[in-house]
PDB file of C-alpha atoms in Angstrom:
ATOM      1  CA  ASP A1135     -59.573 -44.096-124.895  1.00  0.00           C
ATOM      2  CA  ALA A1136     -61.716 -44.844-127.917  1.00  0.00           C
ATOM      3  CA  GLY A1137     -59.895 -46.434-130.784  1.00  0.00           C
ATOM      4  CA  VAL A1138     -60.466 -45.873-134.468  1.00  0.00           C
ATOM      5  CA  THR A1139     -64.128 -46.228-135.306  1.00  0.00           C
ATOM      6  CA  GLN A1140     -65.643 -47.008-138.687  1.00  0.00           C
ATOM      7  CA  SER A1141     -69.163 -47.027-139.986  1.00  0.00           C
ATOM      8  CA  PRO A1142     -71.052 -48.883-141.158  1.00  0.00           C
ATOM      9  CA  THR A1143     -69.710 -52.279-140.102  1.00  0.00           C
ATOM     10  CA  HIS A1144     -71.289 -54.097-143.031  1.00  0.00           C
ATOM     11  CA  LEU A1145     -72.780 -52.915-146.280  1.00  0.00           C
ATOM     12  CA  ILE A1146     -74.376 -54.561-149.297  1.00  0.00           C
ATOM     13  CA  LYS A1147     -74.577 -52.677-152.582  1.00  0.00           C
ATOM     14  CA  THR A1148     -75.273 -53.544-156.193  1.00  0.00           C
ATOM     15  CA  ARG A1149     -73.047 -52.910-159.184  1.00  0.00           C
ATOM     16  CA  GLY A1150     -73.045 -49.328-160.385  1.00  0.00           C
ATOM     17  CA  GLN A1151     -74.058 -47.867-157.045  1.00  0.00           C
ATOM     18  CA  HIS A1152     -72.077 -45.432-154.960  1.00  0.00           C
ATOM     19  CA  VAL A1153     -70.872 -45.987-151.380  1.00  0.00           C
ATOM     20  CA  THR A1154     -69.534 -43.751-148.618  1.00  0.00           C
ATOM     21  CA  LEU A1155     -67.539 -45.184-145.747  1.00  0.00           C
ATOM     22  CA  ARG A1156     -66.709 -43.200-142.635  1.00  0.00           C
ATOM     23  CA  CYS A1157     -63.842 -43.176-140.183  1.00  0.00           C
ATOM     24  CA  SER A1158     -63.183 -41.376-136.924  1.00  0.00           C
ATOM     25  CA  PRO A1159     -59.551 -41.337-135.819  1.00  0.00           C
ATOM     26  CA  ILE A1160     -58.166 -41.652-132.342  1.00  0.00           C
ATOM     27  CA  SER A1161     -58.428 -38.340-130.508  1.00  0.00           C
ATOM     28  CA  GLY A1162     -55.369 -36.216-131.255  1.00  0.00           C
ATOM     29  CA  HIS A1163     -54.446 -38.068-134.435  1.00  0.00           C
ATOM     30  CA  LYS A1164     -54.336 -35.863-137.513  1.00  0.00           C
ATOM     31  CA  SER A1165     -53.622 -38.491-140.132  1.00  0.00           C
ATOM     32  CA  VAL A1166     -56.030 -41.025-141.612  1.00  0.00           C
ATOM     33  CA  SER A1167     -55.243 -43.767-144.108  1.00  0.00           C
ATOM     34  CA  TRP A1168     -57.561 -46.042-146.046  1.00  0.00           C
ATOM     35  CA  TYR A1169     -56.826 -49.603-147.119  1.00  0.00           C
ATOM     36  CA  GLN A1170     -58.660 -52.277-149.081  1.00  0.00           C
ATOM     37  CA  GLN A1171     -58.245 -55.866-147.925  1.00  0.00           C
ATOM     38  CA  VAL A1172     -59.515 -58.532-150.262  1.00  0.00           C
ATOM     39  CA  LEU A1173     -60.036 -61.978-148.760  1.00  0.00           C
ATOM     40  CA  GLY A1174     -56.761 -63.848-148.548  1.00  0.00           C
ATOM     41  CA  GLN A1175     -54.598 -60.792-149.249  1.00  0.00           C
ATOM     42  CA  GLY A1176     -52.846 -58.138-147.227  1.00  0.00           C
ATOM     43  CA  PRO A1177     -54.208 -54.604-146.928  1.00  0.00           C
ATOM     44  CA  GLN A1178     -53.646 -52.499-150.033  1.00  0.00           C
ATOM     45  CA  PHE A1179     -53.081 -48.790-149.521  1.00  0.00           C
ATOM     46  CA  ILE A1180     -55.672 -46.458-151.075  1.00  0.00           C
ATOM     47  CA  PHE A1181     -55.151 -42.974-149.592  1.00  0.00           C
ATOM     48  CA  GLN A1182     -53.606 -41.074-146.745  1.00  0.00           C
ATOM     49  CA  TYR A1183     -54.776 -37.689-145.544  1.00  0.00           C
ATOM     50  CA  TYR A1184     -52.939 -35.423-143.149  1.00  0.00           C
ATOM     51  CA  GLU A1185     -54.351 -32.128-141.992  1.00  0.00           C
ATOM     52  CA  LYS A1186     -57.067 -32.407-144.657  1.00  0.00           C
ATOM     53  CA  GLU A1187     -54.586 -32.754-147.493  1.00  0.00           C
ATOM     54  CA  GLU A1188     -53.873 -35.864-149.531  1.00  0.00           C
ATOM     55  CA  ARG A1189     -50.418 -37.123-148.627  1.00  0.00           C
ATOM     56  CA  GLY A1190     -50.341 -40.349-150.594  1.00  0.00           C
ATOM     57  CA  ARG A1191     -52.383 -42.272-153.119  1.00  0.00           C
ATOM     58  CA  GLY A1192     -52.171 -45.922-154.031  1.00  0.00           C
ATOM     59  CA  ASN A1193     -52.849 -47.564-157.360  1.00  0.00           C
ATOM     60  CA  PHE A1194     -56.633 -47.283-157.409  1.00  0.00           C
ATOM     61  CA  PRO A1195     -58.900 -45.895-160.144  1.00  0.00           C
ATOM     62  CA  ASP A1196     -60.484 -42.455-159.988  1.00  0.00           C
ATOM     63  CA  ARG A1197     -63.729 -44.070-158.849  1.00  0.00           C
ATOM     64  CA  PHE A1198     -62.123 -44.016-155.409  1.00  0.00           C
ATOM     65  CA  SER A1199     -61.931 -40.682-153.640  1.00  0.00           C
ATOM     66  CA  ALA A1200     -61.602 -39.496-150.074  1.00  0.00           C
ATOM     67  CA  ARG A1201     -61.601 -36.411-147.964  1.00  0.00           C
ATOM     68  CA  GLN A1202     -60.753 -35.385-144.427  1.00  0.00           C
ATOM     69  CA  PHE A1203     -62.796 -32.984-142.377  1.00  0.00           C
ATOM     70  CA  PRO A1204     -61.683 -30.259-139.925  1.00  0.00           C
ATOM     71  CA  ASN A1205     -62.259 -32.666-137.009  1.00  0.00           C
ATOM     72  CA  TYR A1206     -59.888 -35.131-138.783  1.00  0.00           C
ATOM     73  CA  SER A1207     -62.602 -37.672-139.503  1.00  0.00           C
ATOM     74  CA  SER A1208     -62.596 -39.006-143.027  1.00  0.00           C
ATOM     75  CA  GLU A1209     -64.828 -40.407-145.746  1.00  0.00           C
ATOM     76  CA  LEU A1210     -63.953 -42.841-148.485  1.00  0.00           C
ATOM     77  CA  ASN A1211     -66.205 -42.691-151.541  1.00  0.00           C
ATOM     78  CA  VAL A1212     -66.411 -45.288-154.253  1.00  0.00           C
ATOM     79  CA  ASN A1213     -68.458 -44.632-157.396  1.00  0.00           C
ATOM     80  CA  ALA A1214     -69.760 -47.051-160.007  1.00  0.00           C
ATOM     81  CA  LEU A1215     -69.191 -50.083-157.812  1.00  0.00           C
ATOM     82  CA  LEU A1216     -67.833 -53.257-159.376  1.00  0.00           C
ATOM     83  CA  LEU A1217     -68.045 -56.812-158.073  1.00  0.00           C
ATOM     84  CA  GLY A1218     -64.295 -56.636-157.472  1.00  0.00           C
ATOM     85  CA  ASP A1219     -64.749 -53.813-154.979  1.00  0.00           C
ATOM     86  CA  SER A1220     -66.099 -56.352-152.488  1.00  0.00           C
ATOM     87  CA  ALA A1221     -63.610 -56.262-149.645  1.00  0.00           C
ATOM     88  CA  LEU A1222     -62.892 -55.172-146.100  1.00  0.00           C
ATOM     89  CA  TYR A1223     -62.098 -51.459-146.053  1.00  0.00           C
ATOM     90  CA  LEU A1224     -59.778 -50.495-143.238  1.00  0.00           C
ATOM     91  CA  CYS A1225     -59.128 -47.094-141.807  1.00  0.00           C
ATOM     92  CA  ALA A1226     -56.030 -46.331-139.772  1.00  0.00           C
ATOM     93  CA  SER A1227     -55.136 -43.221-137.835  1.00  0.00           C
ATOM     94  CA  SER A1228     -51.741 -42.065-136.733  1.00  0.00           C
ATOM     95  CA  GLY A1229     -50.156 -39.333-134.699  1.00  0.00           C
ATOM     96  CA  THR A1230     -46.618 -40.046-135.826  1.00  0.00           C
ATOM     97  CA  TRP A1231     -45.356 -43.049-137.776  1.00  0.00           C
ATOM     98  CA  LEU A1232     -47.446 -45.651-135.965  1.00  0.00           C
ATOM     99  CA  GLU A1233     -50.796 -46.577-137.392  1.00  0.00           C
ATOM    100  CA  TYR A1234     -53.758 -47.835-135.397  1.00  0.00           C
ATOM    101  CA  PHE A1235     -56.353 -49.720-137.375  1.00  0.00           C
ATOM    102  CA  GLY A1236     -60.105 -49.737-137.028  1.00  0.00           C
ATOM    103  CA  PRO A1237     -62.344 -52.805-137.301  1.00  0.00           C
ATOM    104  CA  GLY A1238     -63.126 -52.159-140.947  1.00  0.00           C
ATOM    105  CA  THR A1239     -66.246 -51.945-143.068  1.00  0.00           C
ATOM    106  CA  ARG A1240     -67.099 -55.089-144.963  1.00  0.00           C
ATOM    107  CA  LEU A1241     -68.535 -54.203-148.354  1.00  0.00           C
ATOM    108  CA  LEU A1242     -70.282 -56.735-150.533  1.00  0.00           C
ATOM    109  CA  VAL A1243     -71.141 -55.761-154.089  1.00  0.00           C
ATOM    110  CA  LEU A1244     -73.749 -57.930-155.806  1.00  0.00           C
TER     111      LEU A1244
ATOM    112  CA  ALA B 768     -42.507 -49.995-157.193  1.00  0.00           C
ATOM    113  CA  GLN B 769     -41.755 -51.622-153.898  1.00  0.00           C
ATOM    114  CA  SER B 770     -43.124 -55.059-153.113  1.00  0.00           C
ATOM    115  CA  VAL B 771     -43.219 -57.335-150.095  1.00  0.00           C
ATOM    116  CA  SER B 772     -43.021 -61.120-150.216  1.00  0.00           C
ATOM    117  CA  GLN B 773     -44.121 -63.394-147.437  1.00  0.00           C
ATOM    118  CA  HIS B 774     -43.014 -66.845-148.444  1.00  0.00           C
ATOM    119  CA  ASN B 775     -45.047 -68.895-146.005  1.00  0.00           C
ATOM    120  CA  HIS B 776     -48.750 -68.517-146.675  1.00  0.00           C
ATOM    121  CA  HIS B 777     -49.867 -71.152-144.191  1.00  0.00           C
ATOM    122  CA  VAL B 778     -47.933 -72.439-141.200  1.00  0.00           C
ATOM    123  CA  ILE B 779     -49.118 -75.078-138.755  1.00  0.00           C
ATOM    124  CA  LEU B 780     -47.187 -75.673-135.548  1.00  0.00           C
ATOM    125  CA  SER B 781     -47.610 -77.407-132.233  1.00  0.00           C
ATOM    126  CA  GLU B 782     -47.378 -75.438-129.016  1.00  0.00           C
ATOM    127  CA  ALA B 783     -43.799 -74.819-127.833  1.00  0.00           C
ATOM    128  CA  ALA B 784     -42.426 -75.091-131.367  1.00  0.00           C
ATOM    129  CA  SER B 785     -40.236 -72.286-132.667  1.00  0.00           C
ATOM    130  CA  LEU B 786     -41.540 -69.913-135.306  1.00  0.00           C
ATOM    131  CA  GLU B 787     -39.868 -68.025-138.114  1.00  0.00           C
ATOM    132  CA  LEU B 788     -41.890 -66.208-140.763  1.00  0.00           C
ATOM    133  CA  GLY B 789     -40.062 -64.850-143.762  1.00  0.00           C
ATOM    134  CA  CYS B 790     -40.458 -61.353-145.202  1.00  0.00           C
ATOM    135  CA  ASN B 791     -38.496 -59.871-148.072  1.00  0.00           C
ATOM    136  CA  TYR B 792     -38.968 -56.507-149.730  1.00  0.00           C
ATOM    137  CA  SER B 793     -37.806 -55.119-153.036  1.00  0.00           C
ATOM    138  CA  TYR B 794     -37.077 -51.442-152.379  1.00  0.00           C
ATOM    139  CA  GLY B 795     -33.425 -50.399-152.316  1.00  0.00           C
ATOM    140  CA  GLY B 796     -33.722 -47.166-150.359  1.00  0.00           C
ATOM    141  CA  THR B 797     -34.238 -46.483-146.682  1.00  0.00           C
ATOM    142  CA  VAL B 798     -37.336 -48.145-145.283  1.00  0.00           C
ATOM    143  CA  ASN B 799     -39.341 -48.543-142.141  1.00  0.00           C
ATOM    144  CA  LEU B 800     -40.447 -52.122-141.495  1.00  0.00           C
ATOM    145  CA  PHE B 801     -43.396 -53.493-139.578  1.00  0.00           C
ATOM    146  CA  TRP B 802     -45.052 -56.717-138.548  1.00  0.00           C
ATOM    147  CA  TYR B 803     -48.766 -56.635-137.837  1.00  0.00           C
ATOM    148  CA  VAL B 804     -50.975 -59.351-136.407  1.00  0.00           C
ATOM    149  CA  GLN B 805     -54.667 -59.948-136.843  1.00  0.00           C
ATOM    150  CA  TYR B 806     -56.174 -62.318-134.294  1.00  0.00           C
ATOM    151  CA  PRO B 807     -59.456 -63.987-135.252  1.00  0.00           C
ATOM    152  CA  GLY B 808     -62.240 -61.423-135.046  1.00  0.00           C
ATOM    153  CA  GLN B 809     -59.942 -58.602-133.986  1.00  0.00           C
ATOM    154  CA  HIS B 810     -58.388 -55.472-135.483  1.00  0.00           C
ATOM    155  CA  LEU B 811     -55.059 -55.428-137.206  1.00  0.00           C
ATOM    156  CA  GLN B 812     -52.492 -54.454-134.576  1.00  0.00           C
ATOM    157  CA  LEU B 813     -48.792 -53.680-134.530  1.00  0.00           C
ATOM    158  CA  LEU B 814     -46.454 -56.426-133.287  1.00  0.00           C
ATOM    159  CA  LEU B 815     -43.157 -54.629-133.773  1.00  0.00           C
ATOM    160  CA  LYS B 816     -41.390 -52.069-135.932  1.00  0.00           C
ATOM    161  CA  TYR B 817     -37.940 -51.152-137.199  1.00  0.00           C
ATOM    162  CA  PHE B 818     -37.022 -47.561-137.961  1.00  0.00           C
ATOM    163  CA  SER B 819     -33.259 -47.432-137.372  1.00  0.00           C
ATOM    164  CA  GLY B 820     -30.540 -48.584-134.987  1.00  0.00           C
ATOM    165  CA  ASP B 821     -30.297 -52.113-133.592  1.00  0.00           C
ATOM    166  CA  PRO B 822     -31.470 -54.443-136.369  1.00  0.00           C
ATOM    167  CA  LEU B 823     -32.867 -56.902-133.829  1.00  0.00           C
ATOM    168  CA  VAL B 824     -36.152 -55.527-132.587  1.00  0.00           C
ATOM    169  CA  LYS B 825     -38.387 -56.892-129.897  1.00  0.00           C
ATOM    170  CA  GLY B 826     -42.129 -56.600-129.935  1.00  0.00           C
ATOM    171  CA  ILE B 827     -45.085 -57.619-127.875  1.00  0.00           C
ATOM    172  CA  LYS B 828     -45.882 -61.156-126.710  1.00  0.00           C
ATOM    173  CA  GLY B 829     -42.309 -62.422-127.056  1.00  0.00           C
ATOM    174  CA  PHE B 830     -41.964 -61.759-130.784  1.00  0.00           C
ATOM    175  CA  GLU B 831     -38.797 -60.389-132.328  1.00  0.00           C
ATOM    176  CA  ALA B 832     -37.597 -59.611-135.829  1.00  0.00           C
ATOM    177  CA  GLU B 833     -34.213 -59.109-137.421  1.00  0.00           C
ATOM    178  CA  PHE B 834     -33.562 -56.609-140.186  1.00  0.00           C
ATOM    179  CA  ILE B 835     -30.862 -57.829-142.569  1.00  0.00           C
ATOM    180  CA  LYS B 836     -30.286 -54.983-144.995  1.00  0.00           C
ATOM    181  CA  SER B 837     -28.059 -56.974-147.350  1.00  0.00           C
ATOM    182  CA  LYS B 838     -30.803 -59.551-147.781  1.00  0.00           C
ATOM    183  CA  PHE B 839     -33.701 -57.083-147.831  1.00  0.00           C
ATOM    184  CA  SER B 840     -35.290 -59.241-145.150  1.00  0.00           C
ATOM    185  CA  PHE B 841     -37.201 -58.691-141.944  1.00  0.00           C
ATOM    186  CA  ASN B 842     -38.057 -62.134-140.582  1.00  0.00           C
ATOM    187  CA  LEU B 843     -40.315 -62.585-137.589  1.00  0.00           C
ATOM    188  CA  ARG B 844     -39.362 -65.057-134.863  1.00  0.00           C
ATOM    189  CA  LYS B 845     -40.682 -66.479-131.630  1.00  0.00           C
ATOM    190  CA  PRO B 846     -38.824 -69.200-129.724  1.00  0.00           C
ATOM    191  CA  SER B 847     -41.908 -70.956-128.364  1.00  0.00           C
ATOM    192  CA  VAL B 848     -45.399 -70.405-129.778  1.00  0.00           C
ATOM    193  CA  GLN B 849     -48.646 -70.689-127.872  1.00  0.00           C
ATOM    194  CA  TRP B 850     -52.134 -71.608-129.006  1.00  0.00           C
ATOM    195  CA  SER B 851     -53.070 -67.933-128.560  1.00  0.00           C
ATOM    196  CA  ASP B 852     -50.590 -66.990-131.309  1.00  0.00           C
ATOM    197  CA  THR B 853     -52.989 -68.418-133.893  1.00  0.00           C
ATOM    198  CA  ALA B 854     -53.550 -65.461-136.198  1.00  0.00           C
ATOM    199  CA  GLU B 855     -52.768 -63.839-139.535  1.00  0.00           C
ATOM    200  CA  TYR B 856     -49.374 -62.096-139.692  1.00  0.00           C
ATOM    201  CA  PHE B 857     -48.552 -59.300-142.118  1.00  0.00           C
ATOM    202  CA  CYS B 858     -45.216 -57.750-142.981  1.00  0.00           C
ATOM    203  CA  ALA B 859     -45.266 -54.117-144.195  1.00  0.00           C
ATOM    204  CA  VAL B 860     -42.754 -51.683-145.638  1.00  0.00           C
ATOM    205  CA  LYS B 861     -42.812 -47.906-145.925  1.00  0.00           C
ATOM    206  CA  LYS B 862     -40.247 -45.841-147.773  1.00  0.00           C
ATOM    207  CA  THR B 863     -38.847 -42.978-145.759  1.00  0.00           C
ATOM    208  CA  GLY B 864     -39.345 -39.597-147.378  1.00  0.00           C
ATOM    209  CA  GLY B 865     -41.313 -38.931-150.550  1.00  0.00           C
ATOM    210  CA  SER B 866     -44.942 -39.970-150.998  1.00  0.00           C
ATOM    211  CA  TYR B 867     -46.536 -41.996-148.296  1.00  0.00           C
ATOM    212  CA  ILE B 868     -47.253 -45.397-149.843  1.00  0.00           C
ATOM    213  CA  PRO B 869     -47.004 -48.358-147.475  1.00  0.00           C
ATOM    214  CA  THR B 870     -46.929 -51.863-148.912  1.00  0.00           C
ATOM    215  CA  PHE B 871     -48.166 -54.981-147.146  1.00  0.00           C
ATOM    216  CA  GLY B 872     -47.355 -58.591-147.849  1.00  0.00           C
ATOM    217  CA  ARG B 873     -50.200 -60.996-148.501  1.00  0.00           C
ATOM    218  CA  GLY B 874     -49.983 -62.436-145.017  1.00  0.00           C
ATOM    219  CA  THR B 875     -49.150 -65.719-143.319  1.00  0.00           C
ATOM    220  CA  SER B 876     -51.842 -67.706-141.594  1.00  0.00           C
ATOM    221  CA  LEU B 877     -50.457 -69.358-138.458  1.00  0.00           C
ATOM    222  CA  ILE B 878     -52.320 -72.156-136.705  1.00  0.00           C
ATOM    223  CA  VAL B 879     -50.932 -73.420-133.425  1.00  0.00           C
ATOM    224  CA  HIS B 880     -52.259 -76.743-132.169  1.00  0.00           C
ATOM    225  CA  PRO B 881     -52.523 -77.133-128.376  1.00  0.00           C
TER     226      PRO B 881
END
């Protein structure tokens, strides 16, 4: 079975730009979560979506937004990028309480 | 707000040594507890979890963890580490009920020398 897939794998942007990251969950999973992992830190929760509705939101500014599509895939959008947004962005899907993580998208903001 | 503390940021052991990684959390309600591992170049993956019942839980690859509610702790243990256990280990906590907001610790980097 295919695991969680994320695209792109790497991305370089400049300050002020906008970025869209994509995630496809494991087949049959209806929940997708997004995390930001800065180098040397643990993942920090950004959003969770279940059945296309936001189920949880972490402590991130409004520049961060997400949505989930009818096929349960998800997008994370970040506007007005800052240098501090440089990180590994992880997507996780779950069918119940267990989360399965994707490989992440590494974003570098210059 | 809940928080998770992993006291050991870097641990270096020789093969066959015993391992214990500390994890403490700050939330007083009912929680679900997890340990994740990230091997070099690989995805974050679940090692073990505690939801309820027996506070001593066993995970993959010989790892186990003990939930001590009175100490708000969920320490990870392995009696004899191998070189292949070299990885980053993360403790995570989720409140049961209410909004879904999981919290991860900052991680412990484990290096096992052959």
